[in-house]
Backbone as a ProteinNet text record, in pm:
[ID]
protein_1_A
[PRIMARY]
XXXXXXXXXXXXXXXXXXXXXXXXXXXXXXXXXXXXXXXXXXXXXXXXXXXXXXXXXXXXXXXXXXXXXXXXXXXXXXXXXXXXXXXXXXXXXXXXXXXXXXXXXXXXXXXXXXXXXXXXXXXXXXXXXXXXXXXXXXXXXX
[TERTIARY]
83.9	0	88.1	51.1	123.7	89	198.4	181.7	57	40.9	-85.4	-59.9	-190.7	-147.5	-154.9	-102.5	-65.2	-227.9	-180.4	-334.6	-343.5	-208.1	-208.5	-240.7	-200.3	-262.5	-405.7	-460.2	-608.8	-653.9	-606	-657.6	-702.5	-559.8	-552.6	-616.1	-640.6	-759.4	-881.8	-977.4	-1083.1	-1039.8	-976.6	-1001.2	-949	-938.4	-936.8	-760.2	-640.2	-556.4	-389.1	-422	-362.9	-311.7	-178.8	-148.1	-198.8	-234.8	-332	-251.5	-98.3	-15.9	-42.6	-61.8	-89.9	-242.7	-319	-481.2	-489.2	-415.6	-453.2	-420.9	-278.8	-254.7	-286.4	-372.1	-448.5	-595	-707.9	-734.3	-742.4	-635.6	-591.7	-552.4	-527.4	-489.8	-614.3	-706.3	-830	-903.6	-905.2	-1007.6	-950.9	-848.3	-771.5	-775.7	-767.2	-762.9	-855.7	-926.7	-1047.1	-987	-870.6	-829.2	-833.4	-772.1	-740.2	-893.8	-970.1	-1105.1	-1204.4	-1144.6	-1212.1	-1247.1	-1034.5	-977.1	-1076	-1074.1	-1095.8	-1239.7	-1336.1	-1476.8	-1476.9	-1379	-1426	-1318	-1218.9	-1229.7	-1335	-1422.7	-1488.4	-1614.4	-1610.8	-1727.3	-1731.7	-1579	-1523.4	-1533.5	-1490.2	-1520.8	-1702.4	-1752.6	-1889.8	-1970.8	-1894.2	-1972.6	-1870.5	-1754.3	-1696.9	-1801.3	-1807	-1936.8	-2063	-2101.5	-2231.5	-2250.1	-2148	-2139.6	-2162.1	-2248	-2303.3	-2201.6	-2178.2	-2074.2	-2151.9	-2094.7	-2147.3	-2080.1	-2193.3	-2181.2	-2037.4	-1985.6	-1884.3	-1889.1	-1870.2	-1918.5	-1934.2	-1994.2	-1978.4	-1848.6	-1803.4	-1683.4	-1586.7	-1615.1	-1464.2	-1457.8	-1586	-1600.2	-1571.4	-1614.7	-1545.3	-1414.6	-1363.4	-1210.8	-1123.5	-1185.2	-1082.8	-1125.3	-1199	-1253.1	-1181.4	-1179.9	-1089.4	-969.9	-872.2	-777.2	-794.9	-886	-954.1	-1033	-1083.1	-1186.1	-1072.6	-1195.8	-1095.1	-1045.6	-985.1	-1016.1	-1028.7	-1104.4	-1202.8	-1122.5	-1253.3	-1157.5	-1115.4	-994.2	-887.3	-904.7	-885.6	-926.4	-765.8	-781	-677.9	-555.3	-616	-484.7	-383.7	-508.8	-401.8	-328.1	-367.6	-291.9	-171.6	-163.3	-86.7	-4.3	-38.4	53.1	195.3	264.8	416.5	442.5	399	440.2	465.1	337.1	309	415.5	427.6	530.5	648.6	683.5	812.7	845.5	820.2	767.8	818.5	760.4	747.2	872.6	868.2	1052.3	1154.3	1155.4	1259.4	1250.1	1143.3	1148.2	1166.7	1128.9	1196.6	1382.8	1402.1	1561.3	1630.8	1575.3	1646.1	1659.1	1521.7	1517.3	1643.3	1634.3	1701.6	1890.1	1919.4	2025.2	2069.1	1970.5	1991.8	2011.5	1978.8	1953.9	2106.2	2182.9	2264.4	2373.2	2405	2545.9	2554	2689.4	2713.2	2643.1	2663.5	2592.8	2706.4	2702.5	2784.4	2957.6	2999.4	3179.2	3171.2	3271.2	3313.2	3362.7	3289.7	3391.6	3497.8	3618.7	3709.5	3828	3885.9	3915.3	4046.3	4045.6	4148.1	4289.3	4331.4	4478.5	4537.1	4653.1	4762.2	4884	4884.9	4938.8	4947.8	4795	4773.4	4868	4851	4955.4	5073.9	5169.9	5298.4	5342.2	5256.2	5296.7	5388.5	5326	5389.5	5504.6	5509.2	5642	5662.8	5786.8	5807.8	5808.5	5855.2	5869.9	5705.9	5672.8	5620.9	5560.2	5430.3	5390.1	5461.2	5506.6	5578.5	5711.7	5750.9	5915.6	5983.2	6114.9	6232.9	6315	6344.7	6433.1	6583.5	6656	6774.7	6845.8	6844.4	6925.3	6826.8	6838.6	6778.2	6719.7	6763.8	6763.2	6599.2	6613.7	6542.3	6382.2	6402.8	6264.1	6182.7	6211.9	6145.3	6110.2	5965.7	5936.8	5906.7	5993.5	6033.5	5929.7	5810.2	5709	5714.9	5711.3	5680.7	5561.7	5490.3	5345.4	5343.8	5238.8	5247.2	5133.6
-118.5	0	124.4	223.4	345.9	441	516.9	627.9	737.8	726.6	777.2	965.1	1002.7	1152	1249.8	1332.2	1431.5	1563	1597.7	1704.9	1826.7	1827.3	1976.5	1935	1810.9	1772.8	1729.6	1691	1630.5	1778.4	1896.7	2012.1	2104.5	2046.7	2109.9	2049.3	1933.8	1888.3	1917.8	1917.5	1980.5	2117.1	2233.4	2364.7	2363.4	2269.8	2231.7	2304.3	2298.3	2411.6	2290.9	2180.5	2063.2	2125.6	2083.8	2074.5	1943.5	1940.8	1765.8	1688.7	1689.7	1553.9	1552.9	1607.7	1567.8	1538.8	1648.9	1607	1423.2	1418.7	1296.9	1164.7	1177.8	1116.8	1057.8	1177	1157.9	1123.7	1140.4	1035.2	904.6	867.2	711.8	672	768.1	703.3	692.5	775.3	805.6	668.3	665.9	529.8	414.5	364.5	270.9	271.7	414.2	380.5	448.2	374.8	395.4	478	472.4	581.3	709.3	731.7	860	915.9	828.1	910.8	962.1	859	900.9	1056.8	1057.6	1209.2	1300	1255.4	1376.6	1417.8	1301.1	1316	1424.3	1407.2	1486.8	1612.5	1637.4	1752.9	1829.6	1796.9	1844.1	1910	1773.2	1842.8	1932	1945.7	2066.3	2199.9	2156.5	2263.6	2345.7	2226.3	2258.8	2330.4	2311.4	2280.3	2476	2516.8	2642.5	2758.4	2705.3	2794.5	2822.3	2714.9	2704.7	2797.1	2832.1	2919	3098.1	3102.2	3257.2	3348.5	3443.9	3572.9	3657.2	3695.8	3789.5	3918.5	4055.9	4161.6	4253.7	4299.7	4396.6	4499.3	4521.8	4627.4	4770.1	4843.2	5008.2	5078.2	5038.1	5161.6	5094.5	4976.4	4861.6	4875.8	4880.2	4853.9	5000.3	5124.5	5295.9	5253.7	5214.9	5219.7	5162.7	5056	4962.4	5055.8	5080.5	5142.2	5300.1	5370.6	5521	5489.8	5404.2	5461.6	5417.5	5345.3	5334.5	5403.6	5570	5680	5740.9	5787.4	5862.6	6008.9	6046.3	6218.6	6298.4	6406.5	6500.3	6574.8	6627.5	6709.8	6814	6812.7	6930.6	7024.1	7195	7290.5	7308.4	7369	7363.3	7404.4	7514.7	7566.5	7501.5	7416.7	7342.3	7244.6	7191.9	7087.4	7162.5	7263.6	7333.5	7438.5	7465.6	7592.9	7602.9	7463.1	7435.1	7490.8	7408.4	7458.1	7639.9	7688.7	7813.8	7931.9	7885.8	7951.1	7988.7	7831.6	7776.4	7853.3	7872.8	7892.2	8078.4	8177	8273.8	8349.5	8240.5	8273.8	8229.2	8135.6	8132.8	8272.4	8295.6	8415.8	8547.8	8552.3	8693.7	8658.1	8579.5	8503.8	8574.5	8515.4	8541.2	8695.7	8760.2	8964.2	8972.3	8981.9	9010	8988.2	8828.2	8843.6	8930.1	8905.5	9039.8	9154.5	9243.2	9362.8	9371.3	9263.5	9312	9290.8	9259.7	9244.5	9371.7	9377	9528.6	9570.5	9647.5	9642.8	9626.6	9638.9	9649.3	9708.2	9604.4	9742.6	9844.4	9948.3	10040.2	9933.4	10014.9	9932.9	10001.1	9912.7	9998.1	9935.5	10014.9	10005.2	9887.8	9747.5	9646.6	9705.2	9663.3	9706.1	9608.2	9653.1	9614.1	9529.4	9560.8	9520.2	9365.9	9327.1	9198.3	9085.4	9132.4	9063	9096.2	9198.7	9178.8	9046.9	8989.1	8817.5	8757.2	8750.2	8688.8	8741.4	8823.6	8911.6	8845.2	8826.4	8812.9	8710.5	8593.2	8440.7	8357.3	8268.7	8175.2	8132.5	8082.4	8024.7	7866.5	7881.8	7689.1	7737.6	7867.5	7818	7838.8	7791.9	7767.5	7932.1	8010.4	8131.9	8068.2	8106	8058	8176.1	8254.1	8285.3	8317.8	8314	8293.2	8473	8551.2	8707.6	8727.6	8629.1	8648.2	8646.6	8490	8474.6	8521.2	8650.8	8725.2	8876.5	8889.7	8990.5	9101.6	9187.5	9310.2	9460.1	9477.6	9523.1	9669.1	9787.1	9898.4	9945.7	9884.5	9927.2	10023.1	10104.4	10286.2	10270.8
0	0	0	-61.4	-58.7	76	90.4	172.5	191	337.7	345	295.8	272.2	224.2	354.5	353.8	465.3	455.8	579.8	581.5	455.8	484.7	374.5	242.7	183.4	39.8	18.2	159.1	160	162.2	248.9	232.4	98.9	54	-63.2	-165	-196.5	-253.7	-232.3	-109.8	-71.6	-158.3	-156	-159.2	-359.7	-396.6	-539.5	-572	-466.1	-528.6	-558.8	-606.6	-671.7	-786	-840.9	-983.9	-1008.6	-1137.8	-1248.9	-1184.1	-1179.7	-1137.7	-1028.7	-911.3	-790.8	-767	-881.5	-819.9	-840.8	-936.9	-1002.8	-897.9	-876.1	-761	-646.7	-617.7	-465.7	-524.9	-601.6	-652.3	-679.5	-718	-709.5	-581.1	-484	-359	-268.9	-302.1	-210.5	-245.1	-364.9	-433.7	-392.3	-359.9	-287.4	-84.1	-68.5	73.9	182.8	258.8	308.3	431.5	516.2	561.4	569.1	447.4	373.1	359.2	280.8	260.8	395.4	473.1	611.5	643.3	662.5	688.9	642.4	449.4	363	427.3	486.8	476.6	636	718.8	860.1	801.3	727	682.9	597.8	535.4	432.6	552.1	647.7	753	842.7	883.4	953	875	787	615	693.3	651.9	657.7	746.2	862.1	975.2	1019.4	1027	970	903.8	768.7	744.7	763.3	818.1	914	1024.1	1124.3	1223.6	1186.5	1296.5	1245.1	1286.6	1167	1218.7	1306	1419.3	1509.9	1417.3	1449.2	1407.9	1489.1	1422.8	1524.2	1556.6	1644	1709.1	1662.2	1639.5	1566.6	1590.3	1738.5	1724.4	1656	1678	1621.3	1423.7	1421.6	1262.5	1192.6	1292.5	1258.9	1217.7	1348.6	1360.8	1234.4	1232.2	1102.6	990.8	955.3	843.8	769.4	877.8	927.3	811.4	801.5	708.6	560.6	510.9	373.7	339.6	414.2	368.3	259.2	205.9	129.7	131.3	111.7	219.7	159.8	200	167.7	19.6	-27.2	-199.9	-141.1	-168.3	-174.5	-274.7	-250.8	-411.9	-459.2	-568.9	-687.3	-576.5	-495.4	-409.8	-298	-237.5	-83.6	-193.7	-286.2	-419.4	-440.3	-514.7	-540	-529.6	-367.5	-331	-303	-315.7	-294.8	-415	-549.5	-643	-699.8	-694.1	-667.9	-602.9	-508.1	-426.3	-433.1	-452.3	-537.9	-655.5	-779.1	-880.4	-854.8	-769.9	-756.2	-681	-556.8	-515.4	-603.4	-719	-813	-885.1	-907.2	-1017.2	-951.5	-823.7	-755.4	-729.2	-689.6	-688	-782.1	-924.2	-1057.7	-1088.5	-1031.2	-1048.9	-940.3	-803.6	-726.4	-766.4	-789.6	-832.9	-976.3	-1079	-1190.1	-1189.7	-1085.9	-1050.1	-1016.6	-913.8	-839.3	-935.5	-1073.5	-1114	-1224.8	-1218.9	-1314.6	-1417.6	-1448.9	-1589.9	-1677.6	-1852.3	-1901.2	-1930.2	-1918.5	-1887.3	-1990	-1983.2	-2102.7	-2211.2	-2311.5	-2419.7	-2502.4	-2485	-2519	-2614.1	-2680.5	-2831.5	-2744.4	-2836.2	-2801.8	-2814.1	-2655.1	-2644.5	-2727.7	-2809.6	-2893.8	-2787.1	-2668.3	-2553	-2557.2	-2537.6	-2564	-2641.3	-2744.7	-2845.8	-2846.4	-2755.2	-2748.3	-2665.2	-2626.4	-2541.3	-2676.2	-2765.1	-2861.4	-2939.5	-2934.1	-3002.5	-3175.8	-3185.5	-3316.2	-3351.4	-3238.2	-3253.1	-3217.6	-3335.7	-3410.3	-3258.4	-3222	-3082.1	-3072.5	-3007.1	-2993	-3011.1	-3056.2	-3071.8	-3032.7	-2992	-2846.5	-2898.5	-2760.1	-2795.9	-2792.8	-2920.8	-2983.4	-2778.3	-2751.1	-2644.5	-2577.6	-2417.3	-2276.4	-2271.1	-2325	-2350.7	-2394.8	-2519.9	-2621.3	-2580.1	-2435.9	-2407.9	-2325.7	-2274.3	-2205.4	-2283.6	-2324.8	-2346.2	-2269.3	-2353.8	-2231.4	-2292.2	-2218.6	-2297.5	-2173.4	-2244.2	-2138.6	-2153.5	-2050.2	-2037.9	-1941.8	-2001	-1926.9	-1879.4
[MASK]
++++++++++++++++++++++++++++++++++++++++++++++++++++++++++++++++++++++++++++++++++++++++++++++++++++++++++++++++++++++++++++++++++++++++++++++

């Protein structure tokens, strides 16, 4: 004779939640062993006899209580929604005046010093001064 089946598979047969290879299984084992079907028959009645029993009502404050964080909460107007943004939004753009205001305005404009380009003097950019004299430009800026 084969192994008797355990509660959780007789359970799980009652509640139909078997894969085919196992429903099938226990099946062939039930139809063979008068044991086993016993079990299945005082589970099925416990089953039964479970839903038979009347639910008592719960109590009002108890049934408030559980209930309280699945309300849904009250409509909010466009503003309490959106006044971070808003705000936000308004101190960036006074930010941006305030720091604008505070930087110079335009420099003088003034005709390009020739100065500039005495860095380079006469010799080619990259190229080595043939004497140590040579590589210092000696510029009299007034």
């Amino acid at each position: 004779m084969t192994e008797h089946l355990d509660m959780a598979t007789l359970s799980a047969y009652l509640d139909d939640e078997l894969t085919a290879a196992d429903q099938s299984h226990a099946c062939a084992h039930l139809a063979v062993c008068p044991q086993c079907r016993g079990t299945l028959a005082e589970l099925d009645k416990l089953s039964q006899d479970l839903r038979a029993l009347a639910c008592p009502a719960l109590p009002a404050e108890l049934q408030a209580r559980l209930q309280r964080p699945f309300r849904q909460p009250p409509e909010r107007t466009w503003w309490s929604r959106h006044w971070a943004h808003t705000v936000g939004a308004a101190a960036s753009i006074l930010l941006g005046l305030l720091i604008g205001s505070a930087l110079p305005g335009q420099p003088p404009s003034a005709s390009p010093s020739h100065n500039m380009l005495a860095v380079l003097g006469n010799a080619p950019p990259g190229a080595l001064c043939a004497r140590p004299e040579f590589c210092y430009l000696k510029v009299n800026l007034k």
